């Protein structure tokens, strides 16, 4: 079984400042990792995913994340945030070859960008 | 590709009535669909997993007689909230997975349905 911990429930940051949203996971098997963004009253949009290969993954809207196997982390970063990045961000994990089990989500981090 | 739609996007119903929410995979065959519930400012809570042509598997604590799930075709799953009560008011999100694709780990999410029971 897998679990995900998002260490910060809320992250306020000024516009054009860098941001890091932290995610740690637990799993007894190798994993796939995902970051999703949710804007108010909308569904989830995939930001980026780690499947294999390079541990630095680039996604949409200027976001990137780095897979660190030894620290079981998959932190999300953006060098300069915009007001439009204000949203809820979810980290999710899936075990490789885990059959038909659903993604396991963290509790989410609310990013608030301040003008 | 891999688009999932939900209908309706918003619904308001009276207490005691039933509401049906549809989840469709528009450009792929969804062998498996998942239904989630999300309370305000909280994460997604998995309600059930449905596989085409078989009974849904419900998570612990989810009443299967209240939340009826039907996955009758490879592109459509429905969630019916029976005898709805105000505490059923929530945001319901479905996702679909296509095991026939090479990237079977992917889950594609619908836009969600906001249910308000008055």
CSV table of C-alpha atoms in Angstrom, one decimal:
chain,number,residue,atom,x,y,z
A,1,UNK,CA,0.0,0.0,0.0
A,2,UNK,CA,1.0,3.6,-0.6
A,3,UNK,CA,0.6,6.8,1.3
A,4,UNK,CA,1.3,10.5,0.6
A,5,UNK,CA,2.1,13.3,3.0
A,6,UNK,CA,1.9,16.9,2.0
A,7,UNK,CA,3.7,18.7,4.7
A,8,UNK,CA,2.1,22.1,4.3
A,9,UNK,CA,-1.7,22.7,4.2
A,10,UNK,CA,-1.3,26.3,3.1
A,11,UNK,CA,1.5,28.2,1.5
A,12,UNK,CA,1.3,32.0,1.0
A,13,UNK,CA,3.8,33.5,-1.3
A,14,UNK,CA,4.3,36.9,-3.0
A,15,UNK,CA,3.9,37.2,-6.7
A,16,UNK,CA,7.1,36.5,-8.7
A,17,UNK,CA,8.7,34.8,-5.7
A,18,UNK,CA,9.8,31.1,-5.9
A,19,UNK,CA,7.7,28.4,-4.3
A,20,UNK,CA,8.2,24.8,-3.2
A,21,UNK,CA,5.3,22.5,-2.3
A,22,UNK,CA,6.5,19.5,-0.4
A,23,UNK,CA,5.4,15.9,-0.9
A,24,UNK,CA,6.7,12.7,0.7
A,25,UNK,CA,5.4,9.2,0.0
A,26,UNK,CA,5.6,5.8,1.5
A,27,UNK,CA,5.6,2.6,-0.5
A,28,UNK,CA,6.9,-0.9,-0.4
A,29,UNK,CA,7.2,-1.0,-4.2
A,30,UNK,CA,8.4,1.2,-6.9
A,31,UNK,CA,6.1,4.1,-7.7
A,32,UNK,CA,4.7,6.5,-10.2
A,33,UNK,CA,4.2,10.0,-8.9
A,34,UNK,CA,1.9,12.8,-9.9
A,35,UNK,CA,1.1,16.4,-9.1
A,36,UNK,CA,-2.4,17.7,-9.9
A,37,UNK,CA,-3.8,21.3,-9.6
A,38,UNK,CA,-7.4,22.1,-8.8
A,39,UNK,CA,-8.9,25.5,-9.4
A,40,UNK,CA,-12.1,26.4,-7.4
A,41,UNK,CA,-15.1,24.3,-8.4
A,42,UNK,CA,-13.2,22.5,-11.1
A,43,UNK,CA,-11.8,19.0,-11.5
A,44,UNK,CA,-8.2,18.0,-11.3
A,45,UNK,CA,-5.6,18.9,-14.0
A,46,UNK,CA,-2.4,17.0,-14.3
A,47,UNK,CA,0.6,19.2,-13.8
A,48,UNK,CA,3.4,16.6,-14.3
A,49,UNK,CA,4.2,13.0,-13.6
A,50,UNK,CA,7.3,10.9,-12.9
A,51,UNK,CA,7.3,7.5,-14.5
A,52,UNK,CA,11.0,6.6,-14.9
A,53,UNK,CA,14.3,8.1,-16.2
A,54,UNK,CA,15.3,11.6,-15.4
A,55,UNK,CA,14.5,12.5,-11.8
A,56,UNK,CA,13.7,16.1,-12.7
A,57,UNK,CA,10.4,16.4,-14.4
A,58,UNK,CA,9.0,19.4,-16.1
A,59,UNK,CA,5.3,20.1,-16.4
A,60,UNK,CA,2.9,22.7,-17.5
A,61,UNK,CA,2.7,26.3,-16.4
A,62,UNK,CA,6.4,26.4,-15.5
A,63,UNK,CA,6.2,23.9,-12.7
A,64,UNK,CA,8.8,21.2,-12.2
A,65,UNK,CA,9.4,18.4,-9.6
A,66,UNK,CA,12.3,16.3,-8.6
A,67,UNK,CA,12.0,12.7,-7.6
A,68,UNK,CA,14.3,11.8,-4.7
A,69,UNK,CA,14.2,8.1,-4.1
A,70,UNK,CA,16.4,8.1,-1.0
A,71,UNK,CA,14.3,10.7,0.7
A,72,UNK,CA,11.0,9.4,-0.8
A,73,UNK,CA,10.1,12.9,-1.9
A,74,UNK,CA,8.6,14.5,-4.9
A,75,UNK,CA,8.6,18.2,-4.2
A,76,UNK,CA,7.0,20.7,-6.6
A,77,UNK,CA,8.7,23.9,-7.5
A,78,UNK,CA,8.2,27.0,-9.6
A,79,UNK,CA,10.9,29.8,-9.8
A,80,UNK,CA,8.4,32.7,-10.1
A,81,UNK,CA,4.7,32.4,-9.3
A,82,UNK,CA,1.8,34.3,-10.7
A,83,UNK,CA,-1.5,35.3,-9.2
A,84,UNK,CA,-3.1,32.7,-11.5
A,85,UNK,CA,-1.2,30.0,-9.7
A,86,UNK,CA,-3.5,30.4,-6.7
A,87,UNK,CA,-5.1,27.0,-6.4
A,88,UNK,CA,-5.1,23.7,-4.5
A,89,UNK,CA,-2.3,21.3,-5.4
A,90,UNK,CA,-2.4,17.5,-4.8
A,91,UNK,CA,0.4,15.0,-4.8
A,92,UNK,CA,-0.5,11.5,-5.8
A,93,UNK,CA,1.2,8.1,-6.0
A,94,UNK,CA,0.5,4.8,-7.7
A,95,UNK,CA,2.4,1.6,-7.2
A,96,UNK,CA,4.0,0.2,-10.3
A,97,UNK,CA,2.4,-3.0,-11.5
A,98,UNK,CA,-0.2,-2.6,-8.8
A,99,UNK,CA,-3.1,-3.7,-11.0
A,100,UNK,CA,-6.2,-1.7,-10.9
A,101,UNK,CA,-5.7,0.2,-7.7
A,102,UNK,CA,-6.5,3.9,-7.8
A,103,UNK,CA,-4.2,6.8,-7.1
A,104,UNK,CA,-3.6,7.7,-3.5
A,105,UNK,CA,-3.8,11.4,-2.9
A,106,UNK,CA,-2.2,13.6,-0.3
A,107,UNK,CA,-4.4,16.1,1.6
A,108,UNK,CA,-3.5,19.0,-0.6
A,109,UNK,CA,-1.7,22.3,-0.3
A,110,UNK,CA,-3.4,25.5,-0.9
A,111,UNK,CA,-1.1,27.9,-2.7
A,112,UNK,CA,-2.1,31.6,-2.3
A,113,UNK,CA,-0.2,34.1,-4.4
A,114,UNK,CA,-0.2,37.6,-2.9
A,115,UNK,CA,0.1,40.6,-5.2
B,1,UNK,CA,-7.0,12.6,-26.1
B,2,UNK,CA,-8.2,11.0,-22.9
B,3,UNK,CA,-11.1,13.3,-22.1
B,4,UNK,CA,-13.6,12.6,-19.4
B,5,UNK,CA,-16.9,14.5,-19.0
B,6,UNK,CA,-19.4,14.7,-16.2
B,7,UNK,CA,-23.0,15.7,-16.4
B,8,UNK,CA,-24.5,17.7,-14.8
B,9,UNK,CA,-21.8,20.1,-13.6
B,10,UNK,CA,-24.2,21.4,-10.9
B,11,UNK,CA,-27.4,20.1,-9.5
B,12,UNK,CA,-29.7,21.2,-6.8
B,13,UNK,CA,-32.3,18.8,-5.5
B,14,UNK,CA,-34.7,18.5,-2.6
B,15,UNK,CA,-34.1,16.2,0.3
B,16,UNK,CA,-35.5,12.7,-0.3
B,17,UNK,CA,-35.1,12.7,-4.1
B,18,UNK,CA,-32.6,10.8,-6.1
B,19,UNK,CA,-29.9,12.3,-8.4
B,20,UNK,CA,-28.0,10.6,-11.2
B,21,UNK,CA,-24.5,11.8,-12.2
B,22,UNK,CA,-23.0,10.6,-15.5
B,23,UNK,CA,-19.3,10.1,-16.2
B,24,UNK,CA,-18.2,9.5,-19.8
B,25,UNK,CA,-14.9,8.8,-21.4
B,26,UNK,CA,-15.1,10.6,-24.7
B,27,UNK,CA,-12.2,9.2,-26.7
B,28,UNK,CA,-11.2,6.0,-25.1
B,29,UNK,CA,-12.7,2.9,-23.5
B,30,UNK,CA,-12.7,3.1,-19.8
B,31,UNK,CA,-12.3,-0.4,-18.4
B,32,UNK,CA,-12.2,1.1,-14.9
B,33,UNK,CA,-13.8,4.2,-13.4
B,34,UNK,CA,-13.4,5.7,-9.9
B,35,UNK,CA,-15.8,7.9,-8.0
B,36,UNK,CA,-14.5,10.4,-5.5
B,37,UNK,CA,-16.1,12.7,-3.1
B,38,UNK,CA,-14.6,16.0,-2.0
B,39,UNK,CA,-15.7,18.1,0.9
B,40,UNK,CA,-14.8,21.8,1.0
B,41,UNK,CA,-11.1,22.5,1.3
B,42,UNK,CA,-10.3,18.8,1.7
B,43,UNK,CA,-8.7,16.1,-0.4
B,44,UNK,CA,-10.5,13.6,-2.6
B,45,UNK,CA,-12.0,10.6,-0.9
B,46,UNK,CA,-12.4,7.5,-2.9
B,47,UNK,CA,-15.9,6.2,-2.8
B,48,UNK,CA,-15.8,3.2,-5.2
B,49,UNK,CA,-14.1,1.5,-8.1
B,50,UNK,CA,-16.2,0.3,-10.9
B,51,UNK,CA,-15.2,-2.1,-13.7
B,52,UNK,CA,-17.3,-2.4,-16.8
B,53,UNK,CA,-19.8,-5.3,-16.6
B,54,UNK,CA,-19.3,-6.1,-12.9
B,55,UNK,CA,-20.3,-4.8,-9.6
B,56,UNK,CA,-18.6,-1.8,-8.1
B,57,UNK,CA,-16.2,-2.2,-5.2
B,58,UNK,CA,-17.1,0.3,-2.4
B,59,UNK,CA,-14.6,1.7,0.1
B,60,UNK,CA,-15.2,1.1,3.8
B,61,UNK,CA,-17.9,3.4,5.2
B,62,UNK,CA,-19.6,4.1,1.8
B,63,UNK,CA,-23.2,2.9,1.7
B,64,UNK,CA,-23.6,0.9,-1.5
B,65,UNK,CA,-27.4,1.1,-1.3
B,66,UNK,CA,-27.3,4.9,-1.1
B,67,UNK,CA,-24.6,5.5,-3.8
B,68,UNK,CA,-25.6,3.2,-6.7
B,69,UNK,CA,-22.9,2.8,-9.3
B,70,UNK,CA,-23.5,1.4,-12.7
B,71,UNK,CA,-20.7,0.9,-15.3
B,72,UNK,CA,-22.9,-0.6,-18.1
B,73,UNK,CA,-20.6,0.3,-21.0
B,74,UNK,CA,-17.0,1.0,-21.7
B,75,UNK,CA,-17.6,4.7,-22.0
B,76,UNK,CA,-20.2,5.4,-19.3
B,77,UNK,CA,-20.5,5.1,-15.5
B,78,UNK,CA,-23.3,6.5,-13.4
B,79,UNK,CA,-23.5,7.4,-9.8
B,80,UNK,CA,-27.0,7.7,-8.3
B,81,UNK,CA,-27.4,9.3,-5.0
B,82,UNK,CA,-30.6,7.8,-3.6
B,83,UNK,CA,-32.9,9.6,-1.1
B,84,UNK,CA,-30.5,12.5,-0.9
B,85,UNK,CA,-30.0,14.4,2.3
B,86,UNK,CA,-28.3,17.7,3.0
B,87,UNK,CA,-25.2,15.9,4.3
B,88,UNK,CA,-24.8,14.4,0.8
B,89,UNK,CA,-24.1,17.8,-0.6
B,90,UNK,CA,-20.6,17.7,-1.9
B,91,UNK,CA,-18.4,17.8,-5.0
B,92,UNK,CA,-18.3,14.5,-6.8
B,93,UNK,CA,-15.5,13.7,-9.2
B,94,UNK,CA,-15.0,10.7,-11.4
B,95,UNK,CA,-11.9,9.4,-13.1
B,96,UNK,CA,-11.3,6.8,-15.7
B,97,UNK,CA,-8.5,4.4,-16.6
B,98,UNK,CA,-7.9,2.5,-19.7
B,99,UNK,CA,-6.0,-0.7,-19.0
B,100,UNK,CA,-5.7,-1.4,-22.7
B,101,UNK,CA,-3.3,1.4,-23.1
B,102,UNK,CA,0.3,1.0,-22.3
B,103,UNK,CA,0.1,3.7,-19.7
B,104,UNK,CA,-2.3,1.9,-17.5
B,105,UNK,CA,-1.3,3.9,-14.5
B,106,UNK,CA,-3.0,7.0,-15.8
B,107,UNK,CA,-6.2,8.3,-14.3
B,108,UNK,CA,-8.1,10.9,-16.3
B,109,UNK,CA,-10.4,13.1,-14.3
B,110,UNK,CA,-13.7,14.6,-15.0
B,111,UNK,CA,-14.6,18.2,-14.2
B,112,UNK,CA,-16.7,17.3,-11.2
B,113,UNK,CA,-20.3,17.7,-10.2
B,114,UNK,CA,-21.5,20.0,-7.5
B,115,UNK,CA,-24.5,18.5,-5.7
B,116,UNK,CA,-26.5,20.7,-3.3
B,117,UNK,CA,-29.4,19.0,-1.4
B,118,UNK,CA,-31.9,21.5,0.1
